[in-house]
Short mmCIF file of C-alpha atoms in Angstrom, two decimals:
data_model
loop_
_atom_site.label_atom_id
_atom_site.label_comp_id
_atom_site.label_asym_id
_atom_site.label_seq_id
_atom_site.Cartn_x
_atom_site.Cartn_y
_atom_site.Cartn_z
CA UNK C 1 0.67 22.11 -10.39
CA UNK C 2 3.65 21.75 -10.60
CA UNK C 3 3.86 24.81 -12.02
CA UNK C 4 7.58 24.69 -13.04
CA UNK C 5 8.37 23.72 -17.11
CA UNK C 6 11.39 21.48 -15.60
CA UNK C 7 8.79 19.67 -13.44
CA UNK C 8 5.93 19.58 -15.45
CA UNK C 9 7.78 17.42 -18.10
CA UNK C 10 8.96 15.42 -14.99
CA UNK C 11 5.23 14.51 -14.08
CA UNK C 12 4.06 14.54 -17.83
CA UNK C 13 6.76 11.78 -18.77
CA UNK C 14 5.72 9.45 -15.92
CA UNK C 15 2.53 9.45 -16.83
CA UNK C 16 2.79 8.56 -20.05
CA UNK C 17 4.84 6.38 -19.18
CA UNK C 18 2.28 4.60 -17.05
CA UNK C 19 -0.72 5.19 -20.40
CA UNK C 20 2.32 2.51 -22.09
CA UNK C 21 2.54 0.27 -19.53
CA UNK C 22 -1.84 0.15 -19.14
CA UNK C 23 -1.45 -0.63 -23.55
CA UNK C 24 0.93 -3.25 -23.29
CA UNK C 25 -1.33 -4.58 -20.12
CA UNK C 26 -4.45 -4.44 -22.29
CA UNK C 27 -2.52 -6.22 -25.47
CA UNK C 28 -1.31 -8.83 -23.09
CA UNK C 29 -4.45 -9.63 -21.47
CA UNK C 30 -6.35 -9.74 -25.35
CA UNK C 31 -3.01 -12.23 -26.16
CA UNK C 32 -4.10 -14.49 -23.43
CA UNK C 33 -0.59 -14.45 -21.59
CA UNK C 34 -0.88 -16.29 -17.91
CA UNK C 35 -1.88 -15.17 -14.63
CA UNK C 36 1.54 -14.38 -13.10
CA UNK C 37 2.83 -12.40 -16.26
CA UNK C 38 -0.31 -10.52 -16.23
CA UNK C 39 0.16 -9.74 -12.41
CA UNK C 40 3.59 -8.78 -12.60
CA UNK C 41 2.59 -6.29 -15.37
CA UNK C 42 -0.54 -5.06 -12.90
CA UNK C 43 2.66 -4.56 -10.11
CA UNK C 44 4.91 -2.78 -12.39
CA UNK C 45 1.88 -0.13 -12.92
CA UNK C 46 1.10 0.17 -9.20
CA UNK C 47 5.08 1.14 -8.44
CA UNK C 48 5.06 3.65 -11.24
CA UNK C 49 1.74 5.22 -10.01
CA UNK C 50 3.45 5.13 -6.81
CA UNK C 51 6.03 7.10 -7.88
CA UNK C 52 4.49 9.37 -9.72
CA UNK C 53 2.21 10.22 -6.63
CA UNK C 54 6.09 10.65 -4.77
CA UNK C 55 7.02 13.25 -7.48
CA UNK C 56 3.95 15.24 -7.91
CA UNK C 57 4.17 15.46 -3.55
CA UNK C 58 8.24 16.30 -4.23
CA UNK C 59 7.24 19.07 -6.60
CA UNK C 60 4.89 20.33 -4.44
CA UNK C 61 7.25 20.48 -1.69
CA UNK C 62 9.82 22.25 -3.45
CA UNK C 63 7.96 24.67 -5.48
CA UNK C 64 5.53 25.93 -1.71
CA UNK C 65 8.77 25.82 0.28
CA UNK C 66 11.21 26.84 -1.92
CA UNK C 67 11.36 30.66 -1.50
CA UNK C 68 10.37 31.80 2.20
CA UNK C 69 6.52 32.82 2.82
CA UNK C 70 5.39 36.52 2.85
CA UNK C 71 3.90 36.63 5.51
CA UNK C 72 3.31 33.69 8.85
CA UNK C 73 -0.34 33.35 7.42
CA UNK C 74 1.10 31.91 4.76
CA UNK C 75 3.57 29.92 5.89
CA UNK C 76 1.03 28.39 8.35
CA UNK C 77 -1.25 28.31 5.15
CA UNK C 78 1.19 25.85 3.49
CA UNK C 79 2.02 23.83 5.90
CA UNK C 80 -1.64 22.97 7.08
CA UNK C 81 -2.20 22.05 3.50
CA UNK C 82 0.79 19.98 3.14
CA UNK C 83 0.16 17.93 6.55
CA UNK C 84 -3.52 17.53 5.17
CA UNK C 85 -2.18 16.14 1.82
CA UNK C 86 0.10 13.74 3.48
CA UNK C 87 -2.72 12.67 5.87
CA UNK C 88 -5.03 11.85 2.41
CA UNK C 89 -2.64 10.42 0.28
CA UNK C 90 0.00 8.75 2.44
CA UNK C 91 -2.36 5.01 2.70
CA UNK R 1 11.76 13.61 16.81
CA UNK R 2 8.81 15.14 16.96
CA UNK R 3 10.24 17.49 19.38
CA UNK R 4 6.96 19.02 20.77
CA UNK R 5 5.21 17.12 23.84
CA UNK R 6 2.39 17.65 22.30
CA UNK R 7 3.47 15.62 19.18
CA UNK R 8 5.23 12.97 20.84
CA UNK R 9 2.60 12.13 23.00
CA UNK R 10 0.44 11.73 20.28
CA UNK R 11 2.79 9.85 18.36
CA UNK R 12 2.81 7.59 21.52
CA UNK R 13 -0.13 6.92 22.14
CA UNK R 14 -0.51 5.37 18.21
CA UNK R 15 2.11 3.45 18.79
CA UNK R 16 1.11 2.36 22.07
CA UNK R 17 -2.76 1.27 20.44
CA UNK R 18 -0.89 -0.60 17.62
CA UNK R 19 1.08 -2.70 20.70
CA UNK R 20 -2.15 -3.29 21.90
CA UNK R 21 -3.44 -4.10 18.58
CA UNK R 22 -0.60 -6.63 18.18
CA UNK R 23 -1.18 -8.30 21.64
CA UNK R 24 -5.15 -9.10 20.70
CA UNK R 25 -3.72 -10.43 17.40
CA UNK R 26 -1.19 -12.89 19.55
CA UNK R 27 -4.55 -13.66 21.15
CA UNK R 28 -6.62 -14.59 18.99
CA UNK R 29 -4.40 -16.62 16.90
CA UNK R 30 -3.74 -19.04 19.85
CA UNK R 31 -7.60 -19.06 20.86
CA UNK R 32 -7.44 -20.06 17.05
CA UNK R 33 -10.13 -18.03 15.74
CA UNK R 34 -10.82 -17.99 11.87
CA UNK R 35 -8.83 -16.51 9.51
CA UNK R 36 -11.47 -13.60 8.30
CA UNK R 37 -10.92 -12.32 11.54
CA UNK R 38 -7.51 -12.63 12.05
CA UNK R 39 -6.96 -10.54 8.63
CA UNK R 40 -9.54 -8.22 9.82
CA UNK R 41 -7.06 -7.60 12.78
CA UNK R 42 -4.21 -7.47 10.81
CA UNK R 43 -5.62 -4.70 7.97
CA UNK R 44 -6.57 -2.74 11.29
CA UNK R 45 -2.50 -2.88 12.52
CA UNK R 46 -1.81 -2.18 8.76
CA UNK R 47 -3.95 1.07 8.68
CA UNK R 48 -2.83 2.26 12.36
CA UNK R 49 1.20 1.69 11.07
CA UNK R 50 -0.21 3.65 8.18
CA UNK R 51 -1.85 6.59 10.29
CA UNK R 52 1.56 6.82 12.18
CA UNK R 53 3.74 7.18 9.66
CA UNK R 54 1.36 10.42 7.94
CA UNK R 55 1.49 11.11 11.80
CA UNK R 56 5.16 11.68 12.21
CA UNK R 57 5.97 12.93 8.79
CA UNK R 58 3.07 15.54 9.75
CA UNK R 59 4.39 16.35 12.97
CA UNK R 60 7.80 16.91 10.94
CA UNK R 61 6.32 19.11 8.38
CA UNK R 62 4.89 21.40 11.12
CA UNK R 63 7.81 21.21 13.02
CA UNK R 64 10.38 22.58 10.49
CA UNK R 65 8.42 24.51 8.13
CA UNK R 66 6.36 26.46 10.89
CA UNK R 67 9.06 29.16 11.48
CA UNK R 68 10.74 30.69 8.81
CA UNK R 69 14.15 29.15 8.10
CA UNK R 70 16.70 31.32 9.49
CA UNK R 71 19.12 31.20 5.48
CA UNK R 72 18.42 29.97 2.23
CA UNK R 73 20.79 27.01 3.12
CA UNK R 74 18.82 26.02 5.97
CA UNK R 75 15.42 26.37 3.80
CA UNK R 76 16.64 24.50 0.82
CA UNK R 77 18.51 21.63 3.54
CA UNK R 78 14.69 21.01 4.84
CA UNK R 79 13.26 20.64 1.40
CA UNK R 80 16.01 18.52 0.17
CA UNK R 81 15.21 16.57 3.58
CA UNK R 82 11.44 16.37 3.09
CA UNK R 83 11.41 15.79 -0.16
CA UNK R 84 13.75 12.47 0.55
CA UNK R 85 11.47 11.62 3.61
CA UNK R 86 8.14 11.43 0.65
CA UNK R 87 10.19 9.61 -1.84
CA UNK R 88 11.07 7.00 0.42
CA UNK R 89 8.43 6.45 2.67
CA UNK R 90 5.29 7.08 -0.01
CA UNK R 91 5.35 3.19 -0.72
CA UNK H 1 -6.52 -20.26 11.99
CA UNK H 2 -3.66 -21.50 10.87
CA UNK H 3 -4.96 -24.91 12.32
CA UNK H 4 -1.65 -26.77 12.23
CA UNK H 5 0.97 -26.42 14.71
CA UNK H 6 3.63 -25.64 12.28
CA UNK H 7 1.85 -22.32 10.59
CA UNK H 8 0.48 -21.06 13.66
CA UNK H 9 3.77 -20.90 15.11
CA UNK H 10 5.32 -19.31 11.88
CA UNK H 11 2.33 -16.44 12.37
CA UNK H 12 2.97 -16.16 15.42
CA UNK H 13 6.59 -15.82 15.45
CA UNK H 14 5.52 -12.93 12.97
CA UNK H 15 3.78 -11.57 15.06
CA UNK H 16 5.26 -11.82 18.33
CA UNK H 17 8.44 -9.98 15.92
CA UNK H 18 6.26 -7.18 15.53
CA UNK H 19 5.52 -6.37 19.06
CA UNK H 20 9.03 -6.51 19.42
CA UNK H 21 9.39 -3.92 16.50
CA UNK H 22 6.87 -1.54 18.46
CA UNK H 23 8.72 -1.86 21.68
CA UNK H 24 11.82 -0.94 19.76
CA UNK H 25 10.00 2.29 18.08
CA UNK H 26 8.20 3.42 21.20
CA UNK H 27 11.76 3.34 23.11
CA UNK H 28 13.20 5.25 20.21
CA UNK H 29 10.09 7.85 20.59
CA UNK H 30 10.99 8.12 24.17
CA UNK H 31 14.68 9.01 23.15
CA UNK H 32 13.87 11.39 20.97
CA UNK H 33 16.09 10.05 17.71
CA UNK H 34 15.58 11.51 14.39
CA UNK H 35 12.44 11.53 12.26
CA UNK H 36 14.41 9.87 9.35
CA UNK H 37 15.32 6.82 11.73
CA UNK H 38 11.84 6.56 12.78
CA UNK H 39 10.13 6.72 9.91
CA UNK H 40 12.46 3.73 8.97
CA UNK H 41 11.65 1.68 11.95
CA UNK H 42 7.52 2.39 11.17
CA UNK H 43 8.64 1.78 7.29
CA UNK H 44 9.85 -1.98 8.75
CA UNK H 45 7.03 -2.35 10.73
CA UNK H 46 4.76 -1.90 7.72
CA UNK H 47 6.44 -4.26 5.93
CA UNK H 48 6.48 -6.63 8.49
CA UNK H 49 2.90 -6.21 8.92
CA UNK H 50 2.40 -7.08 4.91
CA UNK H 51 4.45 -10.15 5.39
CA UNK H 52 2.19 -11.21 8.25
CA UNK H 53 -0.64 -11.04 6.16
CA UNK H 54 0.13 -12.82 3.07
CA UNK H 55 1.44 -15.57 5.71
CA UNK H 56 -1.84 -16.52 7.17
CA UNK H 57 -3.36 -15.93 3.29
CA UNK H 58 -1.15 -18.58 2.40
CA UNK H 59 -1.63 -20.76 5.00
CA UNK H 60 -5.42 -20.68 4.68
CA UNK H 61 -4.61 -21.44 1.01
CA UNK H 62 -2.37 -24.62 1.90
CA UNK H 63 -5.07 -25.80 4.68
CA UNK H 64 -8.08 -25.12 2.77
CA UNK H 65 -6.89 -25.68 -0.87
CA UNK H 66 -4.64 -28.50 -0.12
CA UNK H 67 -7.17 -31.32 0.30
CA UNK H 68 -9.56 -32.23 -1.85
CA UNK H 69 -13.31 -31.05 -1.35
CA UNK H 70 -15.75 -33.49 -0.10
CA UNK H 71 -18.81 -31.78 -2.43
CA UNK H 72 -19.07 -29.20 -4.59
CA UNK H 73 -20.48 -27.06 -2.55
CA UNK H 74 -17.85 -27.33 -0.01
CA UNK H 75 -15.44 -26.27 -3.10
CA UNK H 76 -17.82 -23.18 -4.01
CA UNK H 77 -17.73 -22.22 -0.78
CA UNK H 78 -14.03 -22.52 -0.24
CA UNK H 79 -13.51 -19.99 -3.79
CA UNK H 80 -15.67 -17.72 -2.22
CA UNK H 81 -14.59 -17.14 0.69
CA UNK H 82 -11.13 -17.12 -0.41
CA UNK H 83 -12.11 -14.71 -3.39
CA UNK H 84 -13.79 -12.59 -0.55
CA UNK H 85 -10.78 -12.55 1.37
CA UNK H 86 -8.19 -11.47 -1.60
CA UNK H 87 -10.81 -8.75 -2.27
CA UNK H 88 -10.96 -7.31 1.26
CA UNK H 89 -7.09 -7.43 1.86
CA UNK H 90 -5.15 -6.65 -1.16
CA UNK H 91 -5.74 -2.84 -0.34
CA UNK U 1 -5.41 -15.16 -17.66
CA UNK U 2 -8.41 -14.78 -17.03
CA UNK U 3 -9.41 -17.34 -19.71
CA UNK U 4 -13.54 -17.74 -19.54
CA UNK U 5 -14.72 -14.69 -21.64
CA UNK U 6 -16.65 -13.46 -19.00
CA UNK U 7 -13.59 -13.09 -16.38
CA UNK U 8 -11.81 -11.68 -19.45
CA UNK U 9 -14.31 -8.47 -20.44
CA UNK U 10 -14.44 -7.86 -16.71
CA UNK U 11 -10.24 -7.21 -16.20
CA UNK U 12 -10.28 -5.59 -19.56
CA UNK U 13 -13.16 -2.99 -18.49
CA UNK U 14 -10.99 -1.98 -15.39
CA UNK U 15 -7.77 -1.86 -17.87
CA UNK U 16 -9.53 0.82 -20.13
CA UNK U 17 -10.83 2.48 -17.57
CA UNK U 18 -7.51 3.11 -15.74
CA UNK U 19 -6.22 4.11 -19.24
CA UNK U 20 -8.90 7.13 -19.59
CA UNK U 21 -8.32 7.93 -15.86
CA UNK U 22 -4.39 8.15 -17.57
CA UNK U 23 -5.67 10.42 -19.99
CA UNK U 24 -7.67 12.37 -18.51
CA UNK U 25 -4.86 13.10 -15.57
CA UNK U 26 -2.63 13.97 -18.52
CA UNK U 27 -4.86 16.91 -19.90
CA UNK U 28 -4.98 17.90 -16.17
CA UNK U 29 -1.78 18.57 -15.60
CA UNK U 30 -1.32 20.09 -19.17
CA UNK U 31 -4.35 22.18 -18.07
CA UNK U 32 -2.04 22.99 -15.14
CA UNK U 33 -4.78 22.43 -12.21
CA UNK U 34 -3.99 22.72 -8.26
CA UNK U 35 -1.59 20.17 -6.73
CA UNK U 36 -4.41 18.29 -4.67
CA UNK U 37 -6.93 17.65 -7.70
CA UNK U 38 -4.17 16.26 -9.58
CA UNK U 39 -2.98 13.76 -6.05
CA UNK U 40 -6.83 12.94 -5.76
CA UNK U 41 -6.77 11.40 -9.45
CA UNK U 42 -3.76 9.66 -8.99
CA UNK U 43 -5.20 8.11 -5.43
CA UNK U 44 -8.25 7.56 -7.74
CA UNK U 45 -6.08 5.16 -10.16
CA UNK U 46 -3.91 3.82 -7.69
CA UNK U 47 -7.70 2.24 -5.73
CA UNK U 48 -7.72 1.15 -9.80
CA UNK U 49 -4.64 -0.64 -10.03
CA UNK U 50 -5.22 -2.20 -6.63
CA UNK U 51 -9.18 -3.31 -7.42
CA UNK U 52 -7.35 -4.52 -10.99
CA UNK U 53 -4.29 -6.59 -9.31
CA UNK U 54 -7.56 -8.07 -6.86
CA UNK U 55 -9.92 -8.97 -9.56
CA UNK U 56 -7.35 -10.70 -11.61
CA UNK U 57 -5.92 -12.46 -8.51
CA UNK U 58 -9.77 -13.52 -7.85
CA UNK U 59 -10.13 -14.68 -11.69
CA UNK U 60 -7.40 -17.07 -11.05
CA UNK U 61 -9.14 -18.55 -7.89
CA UNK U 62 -12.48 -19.17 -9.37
CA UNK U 63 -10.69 -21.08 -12.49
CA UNK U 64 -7.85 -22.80 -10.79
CA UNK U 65 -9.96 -23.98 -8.15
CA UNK U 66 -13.70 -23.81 -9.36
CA UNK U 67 -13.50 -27.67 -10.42
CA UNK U 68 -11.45 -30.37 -8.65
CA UNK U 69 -8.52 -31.18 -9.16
CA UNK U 70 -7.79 -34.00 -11.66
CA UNK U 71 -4.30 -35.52 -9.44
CA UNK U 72 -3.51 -34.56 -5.63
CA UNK U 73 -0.37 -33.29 -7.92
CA UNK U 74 -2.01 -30.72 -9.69
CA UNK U 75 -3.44 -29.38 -6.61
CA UNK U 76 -0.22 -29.45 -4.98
CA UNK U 77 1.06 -27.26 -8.06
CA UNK U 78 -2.01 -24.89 -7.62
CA UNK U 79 -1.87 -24.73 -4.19
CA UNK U 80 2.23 -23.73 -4.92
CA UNK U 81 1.19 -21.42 -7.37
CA UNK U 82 -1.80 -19.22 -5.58
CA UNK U 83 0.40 -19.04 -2.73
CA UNK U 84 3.72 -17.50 -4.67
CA UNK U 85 1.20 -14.74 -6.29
CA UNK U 86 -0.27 -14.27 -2.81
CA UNK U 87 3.16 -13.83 -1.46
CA UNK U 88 4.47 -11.80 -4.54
CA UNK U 89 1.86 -9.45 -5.00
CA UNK U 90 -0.05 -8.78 -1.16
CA UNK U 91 2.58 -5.90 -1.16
#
């Protein structure tokens, strides 16, 4: 998950995006560069893992509620897994 | 919103502890106890604002994706909606 | 703590803008408005709730940090705590 | 920042390990794995980021403060200084 090629590269792409941002991090810190440089970097990282957490939730959304269930069981199924992911990962 | 009694009261009641919450806080700080405490108090509001906000977006969830969506306009017009509500409030 | 007159009435003016905040959301609960607009309002509180608690961080910084220590130990102790305090709250 | 070589190997340790908890979320999602494994490793490295952004914040308070200041202006400017990255980064 997600399952989707379109979405996958979505998630993939941030990601590795964030692997760039840990490098440069990691080169800074072995430069020496001061405290508040090195903290801004630390904040960049924390709104892109934010974000990716966002889109990975997003692309979950679309791709479980996206076509109507089967069947109520699992519609009900879905939607007690979604509230229970919210409830762990919205904190 | 949420619509159901059920939810709203216990949406409430949250928000009724964190009042609470907010009036020891306004205690304590003019008794003047020390500041461990008072940012022991504070990280408890923090984590009951957090608990209400998975609360309502919960409550939401349940609330529109329990029954089926009645078109494929009205199912895609919840995703889009959800999928906004995550983006902006999974900060 | 704050000790002075000057922070504890900033913190408290937080505060005291917080309960306000809740009022405001539990009122909006009662009237049943829109889960977008209250996820808003709780997305305020939270941040007002982050404010608060970098305001009496900083304040115990300016109150303890801003005189010089009588001993050493009094200045271990201070970085402790105050190292104790980052670790327990930036969460 | 951190400067001591100690403080140093300790931010650098969390660095590379948030940089293999990169990778190895990047040959999950390749692997294609369920939606909450993959939100479970991303909550894993955002408590990374967070214990990062703290430990660094900590290094500066044991260094900036662990010996007296040499002028009350230099702890003014510390003082300044801790309390913009409090205020900046408690987010």
């Amino acid at each position: 998950m997600p399952h989707s090629a379109h979405e996958k590269k979505r998630v993939l792409t941030r990601v590795r995006r964030i692997k760039g941002q840990a490098d440069a991090l990691e080169r800074a810190l072995e430069a020496g560069v001061d405290c508040g440089t090195v903290l801004q970097q630390i904040a960049a990282i924390r709104g892109a893992v934010n974000g990716l957490m966002s889109e990975v939730l997003e692309a979950h959304v679309r791709e479980e509620f996206g076509q109507a269930a089967r069947s109520d069981a699992q519609r009900e199924a879905r939607v007690v897994e979604l509230t229970s992911l919210v409830r762990s990962y919205l904190k």
